[in-house]
Amino acid sequence: MSENNIGKTVHLTRKTMETREKLLNAAEKVFGKKGYFETSVVNITQEAGVGQGTFYNYFLSKKEIFDALIHEYSRQLRKTIKEEMKNSATHEEAQKKGFLSFFNWVKKHPDLYSIVQQAVVVDQELYRWYYGKLASGFLKSLSAGVEDGEFKNTHLETVAYCLMSIGQFLGMRWVFWEGKDVPDDVFNAAMELIFNGIKNV
């Protein structure tokens, strides 16, 4: 699924870009609160304060704007994490910064986080695409750590998905459900598990 084939092609003047952003922001709120199946195009346009005709100038359907939100979320999240991980002294430090960046993102975008979770029943291909993109980023950073001798040369795709699951459920438990930051002792315990394991030797 291409990230570039979302929505009709429109001449992106400043005004049209602002309208598209308004529709995406409205869809984020409505999908986040009502869920995909209970949301209608009318709900989105009412939230955005535009007519239905305007909606169809940008998106062909409710499903297409849903897809667009997940693609936008994926791009922005990966870019933010990459920026936060730059200039780290070690690969371990970079991974820790990446986790913190993800938790901060979830706190700022809880509706988008909810929308990604909805994708598992709305469109499994899209759901797999989203996590595949995240895994690809993990694989690159883990491979760099292996090349520099900091990380073990093990099955890195397995490691990537394990790390994603840790981030996913810590973010769900503390940030999404409770609207809090991940507590320091929780974060430190998770990092201890990741980088030192649980075996008492």
PDB file of C-alpha atoms in Angstrom:
ATOM      1  CA  MET A   1       0.000   0.000   0.000  1.00  0.00           C
ATOM      2  CA  SER A   2       1.555   3.291  -1.080  1.00  0.00           C
ATOM      3  CA  GLU A   3       1.728   6.267   1.254  1.00  0.00           C
ATOM      4  CA  ASN A   4       1.389   8.559  -1.751  1.00  0.00           C
ATOM      5  CA  ASN A   5      -1.881   7.272  -3.199  1.00  0.00           C
ATOM      6  CA  ILE A   6      -4.212   8.573  -0.512  1.00  0.00           C
ATOM      7  CA  GLY A   7      -7.094  10.781  -1.615  1.00  0.00           C
ATOM      8  CA  LYS A   8      -7.896  12.561  -4.857  1.00  0.00           C
ATOM      9  CA  THR A   9      -5.232  14.677  -6.465  1.00  0.00           C
ATOM     10  CA  VAL A  10      -5.999  18.322  -5.715  1.00  0.00           C
ATOM     11  CA  HIS A  11      -3.968  21.431  -6.350  1.00  0.00           C
ATOM     12  CA  LEU A  12      -2.469  21.989  -2.918  1.00  0.00           C
ATOM     13  CA  THR A  13      -2.743  25.719  -2.432  1.00  0.00           C
ATOM     14  CA  ARG A  14      -2.347  27.018   1.094  1.00  0.00           C
ATOM     15  CA  LYS A  15      -6.121  27.091   1.484  1.00  0.00           C
ATOM     16  CA  THR A  16      -6.629  23.532   0.265  1.00  0.00           C
ATOM     17  CA  MET A  17      -3.839  22.281   2.511  1.00  0.00           C
ATOM     18  CA  GLU A  18      -5.516  23.975   5.474  1.00  0.00           C
ATOM     19  CA  THR A  19      -8.890  22.433   4.583  1.00  0.00           C
ATOM     20  CA  ARG A  20      -7.358  18.977   4.224  1.00  0.00           C
ATOM     21  CA  GLU A  21      -5.662  19.378   7.598  1.00  0.00           C
ATOM     22  CA  LYS A  22      -8.960  20.495   9.127  1.00  0.00           C
ATOM     23  CA  LEU A  23     -10.668  17.363   7.805  1.00  0.00           C
ATOM     24  CA  LEU A  24      -7.893  15.114   9.099  1.00  0.00           C
ATOM     25  CA  ASN A  25      -8.001  16.746  12.548  1.00  0.00           C
ATOM     26  CA  ALA A  26     -11.780  16.343  12.647  1.00  0.00           C
ATOM     27  CA  ALA A  27     -11.557  12.694  11.580  1.00  0.00           C
ATOM     28  CA  GLU A  28      -8.919  12.073  14.249  1.00  0.00           C
ATOM     29  CA  LYS A  29     -11.292  13.339  16.939  1.00  0.00           C
ATOM     30  CA  VAL A  30     -14.389  11.563  15.661  1.00  0.00           C
ATOM     31  CA  PHE A  31     -12.755   8.195  14.947  1.00  0.00           C
ATOM     32  CA  GLY A  32     -10.993   8.397  18.286  1.00  0.00           C
ATOM     33  CA  LYS A  33     -14.213   8.957  20.211  1.00  0.00           C
ATOM     34  CA  LYS A  34     -16.870   7.096  18.205  1.00  0.00           C
ATOM     35  CA  GLY A  35     -14.778   4.393  16.531  1.00  0.00           C
ATOM     36  CA  TYR A  36     -14.560   3.648  12.832  1.00  0.00           C
ATOM     37  CA  PHE A  37     -17.825   1.755  12.395  1.00  0.00           C
ATOM     38  CA  GLU A  38     -19.948   4.300  14.267  1.00  0.00           C
ATOM     39  CA  THR A  39     -18.450   7.268  12.415  1.00  0.00           C
ATOM     40  CA  SER A  40     -19.986   8.725   9.268  1.00  0.00           C
ATOM     41  CA  VAL A  41     -18.688  11.261   6.751  1.00  0.00           C
ATOM     42  CA  VAL A  42     -21.365  13.628   8.073  1.00  0.00           C
ATOM     43  CA  ASN A  43     -19.868  13.350  11.588  1.00  0.00           C
ATOM     44  CA  ILE A  44     -16.462  14.300  10.208  1.00  0.00           C
ATOM     45  CA  THR A  45     -17.679  17.241   8.125  1.00  0.00           C
ATOM     46  CA  GLN A  46     -19.766  18.579  11.012  1.00  0.00           C
ATOM     47  CA  GLU A  47     -16.724  18.412  13.292  1.00  0.00           C
ATOM     48  CA  ALA A  48     -14.618  20.157  10.628  1.00  0.00           C
ATOM     49  CA  GLY A  49     -17.295  22.759   9.880  1.00  0.00           C
ATOM     50  CA  VAL A  50     -17.341  22.045   6.124  1.00  0.00           C
ATOM     51  CA  GLY A  51     -19.858  20.639   3.673  1.00  0.00           C
ATOM     52  CA  GLN A  52     -19.950  17.045   2.465  1.00  0.00           C
ATOM     53  CA  GLY A  53     -19.036  18.183  -1.037  1.00  0.00           C
ATOM     54  CA  THR A  54     -15.811  19.637   0.339  1.00  0.00           C
ATOM     55  CA  PHE A  55     -14.952  16.315   1.966  1.00  0.00           C
ATOM     56  CA  TYR A  56     -15.189  14.491  -1.370  1.00  0.00           C
ATOM     57  CA  ASN A  57     -12.804  16.976  -2.966  1.00  0.00           C
ATOM     58  CA  TYR A  58     -10.103  15.457  -0.748  1.00  0.00           C
ATOM     59  CA  PHE A  59     -11.142  11.906   0.123  1.00  0.00           C
ATOM     60  CA  LEU A  60     -13.190   9.337  -1.740  1.00  0.00           C
ATOM     61  CA  SER A  61     -14.666   7.730   1.372  1.00  0.00           C
ATOM     62  CA  LYS A  62     -14.571   7.349   5.136  1.00  0.00           C
ATOM     63  CA  LYS A  63     -12.119   4.490   4.690  1.00  0.00           C
ATOM     64  CA  GLU A  64      -9.743   6.651   2.669  1.00  0.00           C
ATOM     65  CA  ILE A  65      -9.489   9.361   5.323  1.00  0.00           C
ATOM     66  CA  PHE A  66      -8.985   6.626   7.935  1.00  0.00           C
ATOM     67  CA  ASP A  67      -6.093   5.269   5.854  1.00  0.00           C
ATOM     68  CA  ALA A  68      -4.688   8.765   5.448  1.00  0.00           C
ATOM     69  CA  LEU A  69      -4.682   9.307   9.204  1.00  0.00           C
ATOM     70  CA  ILE A  70      -2.681   6.146   9.832  1.00  0.00           C
ATOM     71  CA  HIS A  71      -0.206   7.003   7.076  1.00  0.00           C
ATOM     72  CA  GLU A  72       0.207  10.539   8.470  1.00  0.00           C
ATOM     73  CA  TYR A  73       0.577   9.200  11.995  1.00  0.00           C
ATOM     74  CA  SER A  74       3.171   6.676  10.887  1.00  0.00           C
ATOM     75  CA  ARG A  75       5.248   9.253   9.019  1.00  0.00           C
ATOM     76  CA  GLN A  76       5.151  11.822  11.796  1.00  0.00           C
ATOM     77  CA  LEU A  77       5.853   9.299  14.549  1.00  0.00           C
ATOM     78  CA  ARG A  78       8.810   7.728  12.750  1.00  0.00           C
ATOM     79  CA  LYS A  79      10.251  11.146  11.925  1.00  0.00           C
ATOM     80  CA  THR A  80       9.906  12.291  15.547  1.00  0.00           C
ATOM     81  CA  ILE A  81      11.540   9.139  16.928  1.00  0.00           C
ATOM     82  CA  LYS A  82      14.391   9.361  14.411  1.00  0.00           C
ATOM     83  CA  GLU A  83      15.069  12.978  15.364  1.00  0.00           C
ATOM     84  CA  GLU A  84      15.085  12.159  19.074  1.00  0.00           C
ATOM     85  CA  MET A  85      17.494   9.252  18.591  1.00  0.00           C
ATOM     86  CA  LYS A  86      20.059  11.330  16.716  1.00  0.00           C
ATOM     87  CA  ASN A  87      23.306  12.366  18.388  1.00  0.00           C
ATOM     88  CA  SER A  88      23.102   9.672  21.086  1.00  0.00           C
ATOM     89  CA  ALA A  89      26.370   8.612  22.678  1.00  0.00           C
ATOM     90  CA  THR A  90      25.495   4.897  22.496  1.00  0.00           C
ATOM     91  CA  HIS A  91      22.975   2.698  20.719  1.00  0.00           C
ATOM     92  CA  GLU A  92      21.413   1.859  24.078  1.00  0.00           C
ATOM     93  CA  GLU A  93      20.871   5.557  24.761  1.00  0.00           C
ATOM     94  CA  ALA A  94      19.327   5.947  21.309  1.00  0.00           C
ATOM     95  CA  GLN A  95      16.850   3.117  21.983  1.00  0.00           C
ATOM     96  CA  LYS A  96      15.855   4.658  25.307  1.00  0.00           C
ATOM     97  CA  LYS A  97      15.285   8.030  23.658  1.00  0.00           C
ATOM     98  CA  GLY A  98      13.149   6.298  21.042  1.00  0.00           C
ATOM     99  CA  PHE A  99      10.897   4.748  23.682  1.00  0.00           C
ATOM    100  CA  LEU A 100      10.469   8.067  25.501  1.00  0.00           C
ATOM    101  CA  SER A 101       9.690   9.799  22.219  1.00  0.00           C
ATOM    102  CA  PHE A 102       6.975   7.226  21.490  1.00  0.00           C
ATOM    103  CA  PHE A 103       5.408   7.641  24.934  1.00  0.00           C
ATOM    104  CA  ASN A 104       5.374  11.432  24.543  1.00  0.00           C
ATOM    105  CA  TRP A 105       3.752  11.056  21.132  1.00  0.00           C
ATOM    106  CA  VAL A 106       1.000   8.807  22.475  1.00  0.00           C
ATOM    107  CA  LYS A 107       0.265  11.313  25.230  1.00  0.00           C
ATOM    108  CA  LYS A 108      -0.117  14.125  22.676  1.00  0.00           C
ATOM    109  CA  HIS A 109      -2.109  12.027  20.170  1.00  0.00           C
ATOM    110  CA  PRO A 110      -4.335   9.589  22.101  1.00  0.00           C
ATOM    111  CA  ASP A 111      -7.017   9.560  19.409  1.00  0.00           C
ATOM    112  CA  LEU A 112      -4.492   8.586  16.735  1.00  0.00           C
ATOM    113  CA  TYR A 113      -3.198   5.827  19.001  1.00  0.00           C
ATOM    114  CA  SER A 114      -6.763   4.549  19.312  1.00  0.00           C
ATOM    115  CA  ILE A 115      -7.227   4.721  15.535  1.00  0.00           C
ATOM    116  CA  VAL A 116      -4.190   2.517  14.928  1.00  0.00           C
ATOM    117  CA  GLN A 117      -5.625  -0.105  17.289  1.00  0.00           C
ATOM    118  CA  GLN A 118      -8.947   0.032  15.420  1.00  0.00           C
ATOM    119  CA  ALA A 119      -7.144  -0.847  12.194  1.00  0.00           C
ATOM    120  CA  VAL A 120      -6.770  -4.468  13.314  1.00  0.00           C
ATOM    121  CA  VAL A 121     -10.494  -4.972  12.610  1.00  0.00           C
ATOM    122  CA  VAL A 122     -10.920  -2.310   9.908  1.00  0.00           C
ATOM    123  CA  ASP A 123      -8.032  -3.284   7.623  1.00  0.00           C
ATOM    124  CA  GLN A 124      -5.492  -5.900   8.703  1.00  0.00           C
ATOM    125  CA  GLU A 125      -3.227  -5.128   5.731  1.00  0.00           C
ATOM    126  CA  LEU A 126      -3.009  -1.512   6.857  1.00  0.00           C
ATOM    127  CA  TYR A 127      -2.397  -2.626  10.452  1.00  0.00           C
ATOM    128  CA  ARG A 128       0.452  -4.886   9.332  1.00  0.00           C
ATOM    129  CA  TRP A 129       1.862  -2.104   7.153  1.00  0.00           C
ATOM    130  CA  TYR A 130       1.952   0.263  10.131  1.00  0.00           C
ATOM    131  CA  TYR A 131       3.854  -2.159  12.377  1.00  0.00           C
ATOM    132  CA  GLY A 132       6.058  -3.273   9.497  1.00  0.00           C
ATOM    133  CA  LYS A 133       7.217   0.324   9.061  1.00  0.00           C
ATOM    134  CA  LEU A 134       8.021   0.599  12.773  1.00  0.00           C
ATOM    135  CA  ALA A 135       9.828  -2.747  12.695  1.00  0.00           C
ATOM    136  CA  SER A 136      11.917  -1.569   9.749  1.00  0.00           C
ATOM    137  CA  GLY A 137      13.115   1.400  11.788  1.00  0.00           C
ATOM    138  CA  PHE A 138      13.975  -0.841  14.715  1.00  0.00           C
ATOM    139  CA  LEU A 139      15.880  -3.221  12.442  1.00  0.00           C
ATOM    140  CA  LYS A 140      18.036  -0.398  11.083  1.00  0.00           C
ATOM    141  CA  SER A 141      18.941   0.909  14.524  1.00  0.00           C
ATOM    142  CA  LEU A 142      19.506  -2.577  15.975  1.00  0.00           C
ATOM    143  CA  SER A 143      21.679  -3.559  13.003  1.00  0.00           C
ATOM    144  CA  ALA A 144      23.828  -0.482  13.567  1.00  0.00           C
ATOM    145  CA  GLY A 145      24.242  -1.555  17.207  1.00  0.00           C
ATOM    146  CA  VAL A 146      25.304  -5.046  16.104  1.00  0.00           C
ATOM    147  CA  GLU A 147      27.797  -3.646  13.576  1.00  0.00           C
ATOM    148  CA  ASP A 148      29.374  -1.506  16.293  1.00  0.00           C
ATOM    149  CA  GLY A 149      29.570  -4.487  18.652  1.00  0.00           C
ATOM    150  CA  GLU A 150      27.166  -3.065  21.214  1.00  0.00           C
ATOM    151  CA  PHE A 151      24.274  -5.495  20.625  1.00  0.00           C
ATOM    152  CA  LYS A 152      24.248  -9.271  20.172  1.00  0.00           C
ATOM    153  CA  ASN A 153      23.989 -10.603  16.646  1.00  0.00           C
ATOM    154  CA  THR A 154      20.728 -12.492  17.128  1.00  0.00           C
ATOM    155  CA  HIS A 155      17.414 -12.700  15.214  1.00  0.00           C
ATOM    156  CA  LEU A 156      16.863  -8.952  14.947  1.00  0.00           C
ATOM    157  CA  GLU A 157      13.326  -9.077  13.549  1.00  0.00           C
ATOM    158  CA  THR A 158      12.289 -11.013  16.658  1.00  0.00           C
ATOM    159  CA  VAL A 159      14.023  -8.428  18.838  1.00  0.00           C
ATOM    160  CA  ALA A 160      12.320  -5.590  16.929  1.00  0.00           C
ATOM    161  CA  TYR A 161       8.837  -7.008  17.491  1.00  0.00           C
ATOM    162  CA  CYS A 162       9.606  -7.722  21.162  1.00  0.00           C
ATOM    163  CA  LEU A 163      10.694  -4.117  21.648  1.00  0.00           C
ATOM    164  CA  MET A 164       7.585  -2.848  19.865  1.00  0.00           C
ATOM    165  CA  SER A 165       5.385  -4.954  22.137  1.00  0.00           C
ATOM    166  CA  ILE A 166       7.059  -3.497  25.232  1.00  0.00           C
ATOM    167  CA  GLY A 167       6.503   0.039  23.984  1.00  0.00           C
ATOM    168  CA  GLN A 168       2.948  -0.764  22.904  1.00  0.00           C
ATOM    169  CA  PHE A 169       1.764  -2.136  26.220  1.00  0.00           C
ATOM    170  CA  LEU A 170       3.603   0.299  28.486  1.00  0.00           C
ATOM    171  CA  GLY A 171       2.132   3.118  26.401  1.00  0.00           C
ATOM    172  CA  MET A 172      -1.322   1.573  26.653  1.00  0.00           C
ATOM    173  CA  ARG A 173      -1.118   0.876  30.395  1.00  0.00           C
ATOM    174  CA  TRP A 174       0.121   4.250  31.614  1.00  0.00           C
ATOM    175  CA  VAL A 175      -0.163   6.823  28.841  1.00  0.00           C
ATOM    176  CA  PHE A 176      -3.315   5.869  26.916  1.00  0.00           C
ATOM    177  CA  TRP A 177      -5.430   4.449  29.733  1.00  0.00           C
ATOM    178  CA  GLU A 178      -4.367   6.843  32.492  1.00  0.00           C
ATOM    179  CA  GLY A 179      -3.113   9.890  30.575  1.00  0.00           C
ATOM    180  CA  LYS A 180       0.136   9.908  32.541  1.00  0.00           C
ATOM    181  CA  ASP A 181       3.819   9.726  31.716  1.00  0.00           C
ATOM    182  CA  VAL A 182       5.348   6.282  32.075  1.00  0.00           C
ATOM    183  CA  PRO A 183       6.725   6.364  35.672  1.00  0.00           C
ATOM    184  CA  ASP A 184      10.510   6.421  35.981  1.00  0.00           C
ATOM    185  CA  ASP A 185      10.635   3.141  37.903  1.00  0.00           C
ATOM    186  CA  VAL A 186       8.490   1.466  35.252  1.00  0.00           C
ATOM    187  CA  PHE A 187      10.644   2.818  32.440  1.00  0.00           C
ATOM    188  CA  ASN A 188      13.846   1.821  34.208  1.00  0.00           C
ATOM    189  CA  ALA A 189      12.524  -1.695  34.869  1.00  0.00           C
ATOM    190  CA  ALA A 190      11.643  -2.085  31.196  1.00  0.00           C
ATOM    191  CA  MET A 191      15.062  -0.858  30.088  1.00  0.00           C
ATOM    192  CA  GLU A 192      16.731  -3.201  32.581  1.00  0.00           C
ATOM    193  CA  LEU A 193      14.747  -6.084  31.117  1.00  0.00           C
ATOM    194  CA  ILE A 194      15.663  -5.116  27.558  1.00  0.00           C
ATOM    195  CA  PHE A 195      19.339  -4.523  28.028  1.00  0.00           C
ATOM    196  CA  ASN A 196      20.199  -6.914  30.891  1.00  0.00           C
ATOM    197  CA  GLY A 197      17.448  -9.549  30.908  1.00  0.00           C
ATOM    198  CA  ILE A 198      15.776 -11.121  33.944  1.00  0.00           C
ATOM    199  CA  LYS A 199      18.147 -13.986  34.685  1.00  0.00           C
ATOM    200  CA  ASN A 200      19.767 -13.594  38.110  1.00  0.00           C
ATOM    201  CA  VAL A 201      23.447 -14.394  37.484  1.00  0.00           C
TER     202      VAL A 201
END
